[in-house]
mmCIF file of C-alpha atoms in Angstrom:
data_model
loop_
_atom_site.group_PDB
_atom_site.id
_atom_site.type_symbol
_atom_site.label_atom_id
_atom_site.label_comp_id
_atom_site.label_asym_id
_atom_site.label_seq_id
_atom_site.Cartn_x
_atom_site.Cartn_y
_atom_site.Cartn_z
ATOM 1 C CA MET A 1 0.332 -0.111 0.002
ATOM 2 C CA ALA A 2 2.044 2.776 -1.452
ATOM 3 C CA ASP A 3 -0.176 5.485 0.210
ATOM 4 C CA ARG A 4 0.714 4.422 3.747
ATOM 5 C CA GLU A 5 4.259 5.891 3.330
ATOM 6 C CA HIS A 6 3.755 8.923 5.709
ATOM 7 C CA ARG A 7 -0.145 8.209 7.230
ATOM 8 C CA THR A 8 0.977 9.948 10.932
ATOM 9 C CA VAL A 9 -1.481 9.793 14.082
ATOM 10 C CA PHE A 10 -0.580 12.727 16.109
ATOM 11 C CA VAL A 11 -1.453 12.299 19.787
ATOM 12 C CA THR A 12 -1.337 15.864 22.054
ATOM 13 C CA VAL A 13 -2.327 15.743 25.901
ATOM 14 C CA GLY A 14 -1.638 19.615 25.978
ATOM 15 C CA THR A 15 0.446 20.980 28.770
ATOM 16 C CA THR A 16 -1.005 18.724 31.545
ATOM 17 C CA CYS A 17 -0.252 14.933 32.762
ATOM 18 C CA PHE A 18 -2.610 12.772 31.029
ATOM 19 C CA ASP A 19 -0.569 9.456 31.497
ATOM 20 C CA ALA A 20 -3.526 7.368 30.800
ATOM 21 C CA LEU A 21 -3.763 8.583 27.289
ATOM 22 C CA VAL A 22 -0.050 7.821 26.742
ATOM 23 C CA MET A 23 -0.334 4.731 28.162
ATOM 24 C CA ALA A 24 -3.488 3.838 26.102
ATOM 25 C CA VAL A 25 -1.933 4.693 22.481
ATOM 26 C CA ASP A 26 1.038 2.921 23.884
ATOM 27 C CA SER A 27 -0.930 -0.215 24.001
ATOM 28 C CA PRO A 28 -0.583 -3.247 21.783
ATOM 29 C CA GLU A 29 -4.229 -3.034 20.830
ATOM 30 C CA VAL A 30 -4.235 0.225 19.639
ATOM 31 C CA LYS A 31 -1.125 0.358 17.897
ATOM 32 C CA LYS A 32 -2.753 -2.789 16.159
ATOM 33 C CA ALA A 33 -5.841 -0.823 15.197
ATOM 34 C CA LEU A 34 -4.078 2.022 14.041
ATOM 35 C CA LEU A 35 -2.082 -0.234 11.742
ATOM 36 C CA GLN A 36 -5.169 -1.670 10.484
ATOM 37 C CA LYS A 37 -6.406 1.681 9.747
ATOM 38 C CA GLY A 38 -3.164 1.769 7.688
ATOM 39 C CA TYR A 39 -1.349 4.069 9.738
ATOM 40 C CA SER A 40 2.347 4.074 9.461
ATOM 41 C CA ASN A 41 3.617 6.442 11.984
ATOM 42 C CA LEU A 42 2.497 7.509 15.322
ATOM 43 C CA LEU A 43 3.971 10.831 17.013
ATOM 44 C CA ILE A 44 3.113 11.326 20.956
ATOM 45 C CA GLN A 45 3.318 14.626 22.621
ATOM 46 C CA MET A 46 3.313 13.171 25.970
ATOM 47 C CA GLY A 47 3.584 16.977 28.230
ATOM 48 C CA ARG A 48 4.097 16.504 31.921
ATOM 49 C CA GLY A 49 3.668 12.867 31.885
ATOM 50 C CA THR A 50 5.730 10.312 33.817
ATOM 51 C CA TYR A 51 5.262 7.112 31.336
ATOM 52 C CA VAL A 52 6.955 7.358 28.682
ATOM 53 C CA PRO A 53 6.032 4.778 25.555
ATOM 54 C CA LEU A 54 7.918 2.567 23.427
ATOM 55 C CA LYS A 55 9.686 3.764 20.475
ATOM 56 C CA VAL A 56 8.970 0.565 18.675
ATOM 57 C CA SER A 57 5.533 -1.306 18.238
ATOM 58 C CA GLY A 58 5.605 -5.087 18.673
ATOM 59 C CA ASP A 59 5.913 -6.100 14.926
ATOM 60 C CA ALA A 60 7.953 -2.915 14.036
ATOM 61 C CA THR A 61 5.747 -1.814 11.163
ATOM 62 C CA LEU A 62 4.359 1.325 12.979
ATOM 63 C CA GLN A 63 7.109 3.740 13.457
ATOM 64 C CA VAL A 64 7.219 5.681 16.873
ATOM 65 C CA ASP A 65 8.129 9.130 18.417
ATOM 66 C CA HIS A 66 7.371 10.962 21.090
ATOM 67 C CA PHE A 67 8.280 14.444 23.197
ATOM 68 C CA THR A 68 7.150 16.419 26.023
ATOM 69 C CA PHE A 69 7.036 20.092 24.940
ATOM 70 C CA SER A 70 7.075 22.343 21.836
ATOM 71 C CA PRO A 71 6.834 25.603 21.109
ATOM 72 C CA SER A 72 4.108 24.934 18.502
ATOM 73 C CA ILE A 73 2.230 22.047 17.553
ATOM 74 C CA ALA A 74 0.499 23.138 14.470
ATOM 75 C CA ASP A 75 2.608 21.433 12.205
ATOM 76 C CA ASN A 76 2.205 18.397 13.715
ATOM 77 C CA MET A 77 -1.621 18.560 13.462
ATOM 78 C CA ARG A 78 -0.870 19.610 10.218
ATOM 79 C CA THR A 79 0.486 17.314 8.436
ATOM 80 C CA ALA A 80 -1.020 14.670 10.530
ATOM 81 C CA SER A 81 -3.844 12.071 9.013
ATOM 82 C CA LEU A 82 -5.242 11.641 12.227
ATOM 83 C CA VAL A 83 -5.225 13.623 15.692
ATOM 84 C CA ILE A 84 -5.969 11.722 18.848
ATOM 85 C CA SER A 85 -6.177 14.526 21.843
ATOM 86 C CA HIS A 86 -6.859 15.648 25.195
ATOM 87 C CA ALA A 87 -10.472 17.272 25.742
ATOM 88 C CA GLY A 88 -9.115 20.445 25.442
ATOM 89 C CA SER A 89 -11.084 23.313 23.983
ATOM 90 C CA GLY A 90 -8.333 24.560 22.194
ATOM 91 C CA SER A 91 -6.721 21.646 20.659
ATOM 92 C CA ILE A 92 -10.350 20.418 19.582
ATOM 93 C CA PHE A 93 -10.935 23.447 17.710
ATOM 94 C CA GLU A 94 -7.749 23.808 16.288
ATOM 95 C CA THR A 95 -7.866 20.483 15.011
ATOM 96 C CA LEU A 96 -11.265 20.985 13.573
ATOM 97 C CA ARG A 97 -10.190 24.474 12.377
ATOM 98 C CA LEU A 98 -7.524 22.425 10.339
ATOM 99 C CA GLY A 99 -10.071 19.878 9.044
ATOM 100 C CA LYS A 100 -8.398 16.903 10.136
ATOM 101 C CA PRO A 101 -10.116 13.995 11.706
ATOM 102 C CA LEU A 102 -10.062 13.667 15.562
ATOM 103 C CA ILE A 103 -10.506 11.513 18.096
ATOM 104 C CA VAL A 104 -11.269 13.322 21.779
ATOM 105 C CA VAL A 105 -9.750 11.204 24.560
ATOM 106 C CA VAL A 106 -11.698 12.404 27.617
ATOM 107 C CA ASN A 107 -9.826 12.534 30.968
ATOM 108 C CA GLU A 108 -12.142 11.337 33.474
ATOM 109 C CA ASP A 109 -9.118 11.898 36.253
ATOM 110 C CA LEU A 110 -10.128 15.584 35.988
ATOM 111 C CA MET A 111 -13.075 16.830 38.698
ATOM 112 C CA ASP A 112 -16.062 18.556 36.954
ATOM 113 C CA ASN A 113 -15.221 17.271 33.962
ATOM 114 C CA HIS A 114 -16.943 20.331 31.556
ATOM 115 C CA GLN A 115 -14.257 19.325 28.868
ATOM 116 C CA SER A 116 -16.468 15.860 28.460
ATOM 117 C CA GLU A 117 -19.556 18.125 27.569
ATOM 118 C CA LEU A 118 -17.665 19.397 25.121
ATOM 119 C CA ALA A 119 -16.509 16.755 23.106
ATOM 120 C CA GLU A 120 -19.491 14.737 23.462
ATOM 121 C CA GLU A 121 -21.589 17.422 21.986
ATOM 122 C CA LEU A 122 -19.593 17.687 19.222
ATOM 123 C CA ALA A 123 -19.277 14.047 18.975
ATOM 124 C CA GLU A 124 -22.720 14.084 18.782
ATOM 125 C CA ARG A 125 -22.822 16.551 16.098
ATOM 126 C CA LYS A 126 -20.201 13.889 13.752
ATOM 127 C CA HIS A 127 -17.662 16.734 14.092
ATOM 128 C CA LEU A 128 -15.226 14.104 15.774
ATOM 129 C CA PHE A 129 -14.974 10.607 17.673
ATOM 130 C CA CYS A 130 -15.137 10.564 21.811
ATOM 131 C CA ALA A 131 -13.411 7.944 23.608
ATOM 132 C CA ARG A 132 -12.180 7.200 26.755
ATOM 133 C CA PRO A 133 -8.263 5.971 27.767
ATOM 134 C CA GLN A 134 -10.108 2.306 28.339
ATOM 135 C CA THR A 135 -11.938 2.546 24.950
ATOM 136 C CA LEU A 136 -9.447 4.082 22.461
ATOM 137 C CA GLY A 137 -8.752 0.812 20.482
ATOM 138 C CA GLU A 138 -12.625 -0.198 20.144
ATOM 139 C CA THR A 139 -13.286 3.623 18.918
ATOM 140 C CA ILE A 140 -10.503 3.672 16.183
ATOM 141 C CA ARG A 141 -11.495 0.057 14.955
ATOM 142 C CA ALA A 142 -15.066 1.126 14.591
ATOM 143 C CA MET A 143 -14.401 4.716 13.376
ATOM 144 C CA ASP A 144 -15.703 5.776 9.631
ATOM 145 C CA LEU A 145 -13.947 8.896 9.124
ATOM 146 C CA GLU A 146 -16.495 9.028 6.061
ATOM 147 C CA THR A 147 -19.332 9.952 8.778
ATOM 148 C CA LEU A 148 -17.676 12.789 10.058
ATOM 149 C CA VAL A 149 -19.360 16.534 9.236
ATOM 150 C CA PRO A 150 -17.099 19.103 8.986
ATOM 151 C CA TYR A 151 -17.276 21.776 11.584
ATOM 152 C CA GLU A 152 -18.229 25.281 10.633
ATOM 153 C CA PRO A 153 -16.263 27.696 12.941
ATOM 154 C CA GLY A 154 -18.276 30.671 11.671
ATOM 155 C CA ASP A 155 -21.298 29.522 13.528
ATOM 156 C CA ALA A 156 -20.295 30.120 17.282
ATOM 157 C CA LYS A 157 -24.005 29.877 18.433
ATOM 158 C CA PRO A 158 -24.379 25.919 19.007
ATOM 159 C CA VAL A 159 -21.398 26.196 21.316
ATOM 160 C CA VAL A 160 -22.450 29.348 22.745
ATOM 161 C CA THR A 161 -25.248 27.815 23.597
ATOM 162 C CA LEU A 162 -23.628 24.566 25.251
ATOM 163 C CA ILE A 163 -21.894 27.183 27.500
ATOM 164 C CA ASN A 164 -24.863 28.752 28.617
ATOM 165 C CA ARG A 165 -26.695 25.833 29.359
ATOM 166 C CA PHE A 166 -23.914 24.433 31.148
ATOM 167 C CA LEU A 167 -23.514 27.368 33.165
ATOM 168 C CA GLY A 168 -27.201 27.631 33.884
ATOM 169 C CA PHE A 169 -27.705 30.538 32.360
ATOM 170 C CA PRO A 170 -31.116 31.020 29.924
ATOM 171 C CA VAL A 171 -31.075 29.833 26.090
ATOM 172 C CA ASP A 172 -32.421 31.561 23.760
#
């Protein structure tokens, strides 16, 4: 499969520690699912985490690399074929604005997890896929990128409505 040469999955946890996500993408199950979907490279931005992923997959056909921080991850997102991200709104909307397929993985260890509501709402609208660390492999195996609907950044009203509803303000 010649077009598989540079199909990169970029994983970002932002500036926080989200070892559960890094461990999930480093698992044999997730690596196998990525290979089966035709991806060849896995680049992990691991933030403040302490878990260090392996640089090779079990069968050495998935090229894996990682780093902690970078002045900008915009180029990594731009060149990725798929982005797997924490549920931070900046990462979500940057990826959607670039038109990249996105799997958002919710950090269940966060208290008052408003990020999960945003991710689940955008998944319900078919702009992205939403997973938990323990369901990431299953989400990758089941995902059909053709079902995603492009996000139109010009219309902020749905997001404003979601935020207002979350904060308890009246919704028009």
